[in-house]
PDB file of C-alpha atoms in Angstrom:
ATOM      1  CA  MET A  14      29.333 -72.826  -2.092  1.00  0.00           C
ATOM      2  CA  PRO A  15      25.682 -72.819  -0.964  1.00  0.00           C
ATOM      3  CA  LEU A  16      23.255 -70.245  -2.373  1.00  0.00           C
ATOM      4  CA  VAL A  17      22.122 -67.557   0.000  1.00  0.00           C
ATOM      5  CA  PRO A  18      18.355 -66.979  -0.198  1.00  0.00           C
ATOM      6  CA  GLN A  19      17.498 -63.452  -1.356  1.00  0.00           C
ATOM      7  CA  VAL A  20      15.412 -61.354   0.992  1.00  0.00           C
ATOM      8  CA  TRP A  21      13.898 -59.215  -1.730  1.00  0.00           C
ATOM      9  CA  THR A  22      12.551 -60.440  -5.033  1.00  0.00           C
ATOM     10  CA  LEU A  23      13.512 -58.780  -8.288  1.00  0.00           C
ATOM     11  CA  ALA A  24      10.110 -57.112  -8.572  1.00  0.00           C
ATOM     12  CA  GLN A  25      10.389 -55.690  -5.033  1.00  0.00           C
ATOM     13  CA  ARG A  26      13.807 -54.279  -5.790  1.00  0.00           C
ATOM     14  CA  ARG A  27      12.486 -52.546  -8.883  1.00  0.00           C
ATOM     15  CA  VAL A  28       9.653 -50.962  -6.919  1.00  0.00           C
ATOM     16  CA  VAL A  29      12.032 -49.666  -4.242  1.00  0.00           C
ATOM     17  CA  LEU A  30      14.385 -48.344  -6.921  1.00  0.00           C
ATOM     18  CA  ALA A  31      11.491 -46.613  -8.690  1.00  0.00           C
ATOM     19  CA  ILE A  32      10.367 -44.985  -5.408  1.00  0.00           C
ATOM     20  CA  ILE A  33      13.909 -43.717  -4.735  1.00  0.00           C
ATOM     21  CA  VAL A  34      14.285 -42.336  -8.267  1.00  0.00           C
ATOM     22  CA  ALA A  35      10.885 -40.618  -8.038  1.00  0.00           C
ATOM     23  CA  LEU A  36      11.768 -39.100  -4.654  1.00  0.00           C
ATOM     24  CA  LEU A  37      15.112 -37.818  -5.927  1.00  0.00           C
ATOM     25  CA  ALA A  38      13.459 -36.373  -9.051  1.00  0.00           C
ATOM     26  CA  TYR A  39      10.843 -34.626  -6.898  1.00  0.00           C
ATOM     27  CA  LEU A  40      13.518 -33.155  -4.591  1.00  0.00           C
ATOM     28  CA  ALA A  41      15.584 -31.984  -7.575  1.00  0.00           C
ATOM     29  CA  ILE A  42      12.563 -30.230  -9.121  1.00  0.00           C
ATOM     30  CA  GLU A  43      11.658 -28.563  -5.778  1.00  0.00           C
ATOM     31  CA  TYR A  44      15.202 -27.348  -5.318  1.00  0.00           C
ATOM     32  CA  ARG A  45      15.323 -26.005  -8.869  1.00  0.00           C
ATOM     33  CA  LEU A  46      12.002 -24.135  -8.548  1.00  0.00           C
ATOM     34  CA  ASN A  47      12.634 -22.828  -5.009  1.00  0.00           C
ATOM     35  CA  PRO A  48      16.342 -22.090  -4.543  1.00  0.00           C
ATOM     36  CA  THR A  49      17.311 -20.711  -1.160  1.00  0.00           C
ATOM     37  CA  GLN A  50      20.049 -18.143  -0.995  1.00  0.00           C
ATOM     38  CA  VAL A  51      21.498 -16.856   2.239  1.00  0.00           C
ATOM     39  CA  SER A  52      23.635 -13.771   2.069  1.00  0.00           C
ATOM     40  CA  ASP A  53      27.093 -14.046   3.565  1.00  0.00           C
ATOM     41  CA  PRO A  54      27.758 -12.232   5.831  1.00  0.00           C
ATOM     42  CA  GLN A  55      24.326 -11.875   7.372  1.00  0.00           C
ATOM     43  CA  PRO A  56      22.940  -8.344   7.631  1.00  0.00           C
ATOM     44  CA  PRO A  57      23.167  -6.849  11.148  1.00  0.00           C
ATOM     45  CA  GLU A  58      19.383  -6.364  11.283  1.00  0.00           C
ATOM     46  CA  GLY A  59      16.688  -8.571   9.792  1.00  0.00           C
ATOM     47  CA  SER A  60      14.445  -7.355   7.006  1.00  0.00           C
ATOM     48  CA  ARG A  61      11.534  -6.764   9.419  1.00  0.00           C
ATOM     49  CA  PHE A  62      13.599  -5.473  12.325  1.00  0.00           C
ATOM     50  CA  ASN A  63      12.019  -2.007  12.449  1.00  0.00           C
ATOM     51  CA  GLU A  64       8.471  -3.394  12.229  1.00  0.00           C
ATOM     52  CA  LEU A  65       8.585  -4.748  15.755  1.00  0.00           C
ATOM     53  CA  ALA A  66       6.505  -2.458  17.941  1.00  0.00           C
ATOM     54  CA  ASP A  67       7.003  -4.396  21.160  1.00  0.00           C
ATOM     55  CA  ARG A  68      10.656  -3.459  21.734  1.00  0.00           C
ATOM     56  CA  LEU A  69      11.558  -1.120  24.550  1.00  0.00           C
ATOM     57  CA  ASP A  70      14.283   1.514  24.573  1.00  0.00           C
ATOM     58  CA  PRO A  71      15.968   0.955  27.954  1.00  0.00           C
ATOM     59  CA  ASN A  72      16.954   4.642  27.994  1.00  0.00           C
ATOM     60  CA  THR A  73      13.361   5.807  28.053  1.00  0.00           C
ATOM     61  CA  ALA A  74      11.149   2.914  29.301  1.00  0.00           C
ATOM     62  CA  ASP A  75       9.547   3.049  32.735  1.00  0.00           C
ATOM     63  CA  ALA A  76       9.612   0.341  35.418  1.00  0.00           C
ATOM     64  CA  ALA A  77       6.185  -0.998  34.479  1.00  0.00           C
ATOM     65  CA  ALA A  78       7.298  -1.562  30.887  1.00  0.00           C
ATOM     66  CA  PHE A  79      10.449  -3.371  32.049  1.00  0.00           C
ATOM     67  CA  ALA A  80       8.440  -5.509  34.458  1.00  0.00           C
ATOM     68  CA  ALA A  81       6.409  -6.775  31.501  1.00  0.00           C
ATOM     69  CA  ILE A  82       9.505  -8.513  30.118  1.00  0.00           C
ATOM     70  CA  PRO A  83       9.269 -12.220  30.941  1.00  0.00           C
ATOM     71  CA  GLN A  84      11.308 -13.395  33.920  1.00  0.00           C
ATOM     72  CA  LEU A  85      12.509  -9.858  34.823  1.00  0.00           C
ATOM     73  CA  GLY A  86      10.238  -8.841  37.702  1.00  0.00           C
ATOM     74  CA  GLU A  87       9.397  -5.545  39.331  1.00  0.00           C
ATOM     75  CA  LYS A  88      12.463  -5.335  41.582  1.00  0.00           C
ATOM     76  CA  LYS A  89      14.969  -5.624  38.752  1.00  0.00           C
ATOM     77  CA  ALA A  90      12.861  -3.260  36.599  1.00  0.00           C
ATOM     78  CA  GLU A  91      13.085  -0.629  39.329  1.00  0.00           C
ATOM     79  CA  GLN A  92      16.831  -1.216  39.648  1.00  0.00           C
ATOM     80  CA  ILE A  93      17.249  -0.575  35.922  1.00  0.00           C
ATOM     81  CA  VAL A  94      15.316   2.695  36.117  1.00  0.00           C
ATOM     82  CA  GLU A  95      17.243   3.807  39.223  1.00  0.00           C
ATOM     83  CA  TYR A  96      20.583   3.025  37.571  1.00  0.00           C
ATOM     84  CA  ARG A  97      19.544   4.935  34.432  1.00  0.00           C
ATOM     85  CA  GLN A  98      18.498   7.986  36.452  1.00  0.00           C
ATOM     86  CA  GLU A  99      21.808   8.040  38.390  1.00  0.00           C
ATOM     87  CA  PHE A 100      23.806   7.595  35.188  1.00  0.00           C
ATOM     88  CA  VAL A 101      21.971  10.463  33.420  1.00  0.00           C
ATOM     89  CA  ARG A 102      22.619  12.696  36.436  1.00  0.00           C
ATOM     90  CA  SER A 103      26.358  11.999  36.427  1.00  0.00           C
ATOM     91  CA  HIS A 104      26.755  11.807  32.592  1.00  0.00           C
ATOM     92  CA  PRO A 105      24.384  14.342  31.023  1.00  0.00           C
ATOM     93  CA  GLY A 106      23.725  13.883  27.334  1.00  0.00           C
ATOM     94  CA  GLN A 107      24.922  10.274  27.227  1.00  0.00           C
ATOM     95  CA  PRO A 108      22.617   7.261  27.037  1.00  0.00           C
ATOM     96  CA  ALA A 109      22.886   4.928  30.012  1.00  0.00           C
ATOM     97  CA  PHE A 110      22.428   1.893  27.778  1.00  0.00           C
ATOM     98  CA  ALA A 111      24.193   2.050  24.426  1.00  0.00           C
ATOM     99  CA  GLU A 112      24.435  -1.731  23.995  1.00  0.00           C
ATOM    100  CA  PRO A 113      23.109  -4.823  25.744  1.00  0.00           C
ATOM    101  CA  HIS A 114      26.325  -5.322  27.788  1.00  0.00           C
ATOM    102  CA  ASP A 115      25.657  -2.024  29.617  1.00  0.00           C
ATOM    103  CA  LEU A 116      22.897  -3.856  31.476  1.00  0.00           C
ATOM    104  CA  LEU A 117      25.567  -5.939  33.214  1.00  0.00           C
ATOM    105  CA  LYS A 118      26.568  -2.864  35.260  1.00  0.00           C
ATOM    106  CA  ILE A 119      23.359  -3.277  37.267  1.00  0.00           C
ATOM    107  CA  LYS A 120      23.657  -5.428  40.386  1.00  0.00           C
ATOM    108  CA  GLY A 121      21.595  -8.591  40.000  1.00  0.00           C
ATOM    109  CA  ILE A 122      21.645  -8.700  36.206  1.00  0.00           C
ATOM    110  CA  GLY A 123      23.943 -11.311  34.763  1.00  0.00           C
ATOM    111  CA  ILE A 124      24.612 -12.624  31.314  1.00  0.00           C
ATOM    112  CA  SER A 125      21.621 -14.978  31.247  1.00  0.00           C
ATOM    113  CA  THR A 126      19.231 -12.178  32.324  1.00  0.00           C
ATOM    114  CA  MET A 127      20.742  -9.847  29.738  1.00  0.00           C
ATOM    115  CA  ASN A 128      20.321 -12.519  27.035  1.00  0.00           C
ATOM    116  CA  ASN A 129      16.671 -13.051  28.061  1.00  0.00           C
ATOM    117  CA  MET A 130      16.013  -9.296  27.907  1.00  0.00           C
ATOM    118  CA  GLU A 131      17.810  -8.575  24.660  1.00  0.00           C
ATOM    119  CA  PRO A 132      15.017  -9.651  22.249  1.00  0.00           C
ATOM    120  CA  PHE A 133      12.682  -7.199  23.972  1.00  0.00           C
ATOM    121  CA  LEU A 134      14.984  -4.185  23.836  1.00  0.00           C
ATOM    122  CA  VAL A 135      16.161  -1.831  21.148  1.00  0.00           C
ATOM    123  CA  PHE A 136      19.358   0.228  21.599  1.00  0.00           C
ATOM    124  CA  PRO A 137      20.357   3.515  19.983  1.00  0.00           C
ATOM    125  CA  VAL A 138      22.013   3.131  16.611  1.00  0.00           C
ATOM    126  CA  LYS A 139      25.580   4.359  16.524  1.00  0.00           C
ATOM    127  CA  SER A 140      26.404   6.686  13.660  1.00  0.00           C
ATOM    128  CA  SER A 141      29.321   5.808  11.378  1.00  0.00           C
ATOM    129  CA  ALA A 142      31.223   8.882  12.655  1.00  0.00           C
ATOM    130  CA  THR A 143      30.877   7.670  16.213  1.00  0.00           C
ATOM    131  CA  GLN A 144      32.116   4.215  15.297  1.00  0.00           C
ATOM    132  CA  ARG A 145      35.212   5.607  13.565  1.00  0.00           C
ATOM    133  CA  SER A 146      36.170   7.764  16.559  1.00  0.00           C
ATOM    134  CA  GLN A 147      36.098   4.856  19.000  1.00  0.00           C
TER     135      GLN A 147
END
C-alpha cells in the first residue's frame, strides 16, 4: 500500500490544535462571566416599554399625528380619525381602538398596514376585571 503524503506537518497540526483549544477556552470563560438568561414565557411588555414617548394613542391622536407614521399618509390618517369620531358617537364611553385588530375595521387598512402602524401606537390596558368578564 503506497503512503499518502500528509498535507499538514506535525508542527502545523499542533498550532491549529492550540488555536482551537485557546478559542474554546476563551468562549467558555466569556460564557461563564456573562451568562444570558431569558425568561420563559416572555413578559407582555419590555422593560422599557413605558419610556417610549413617541407612541400615539389611536383613541386621542389627531390626523396630523397619524400622518407622521411612516407609510400611512394623510388620507388614511383622516379615515382613522373619521372612523373614531363615528364610533364614539354611536358607542359613547367605549374606546374605538382597544387593540391593534380594531384598525382593520377601517376601509383601506389591511394586516400589513396594521403591522406597520403597531410599533407606533399604544392601546389602552385592559384591567384584570375586564379580562375575566370577557
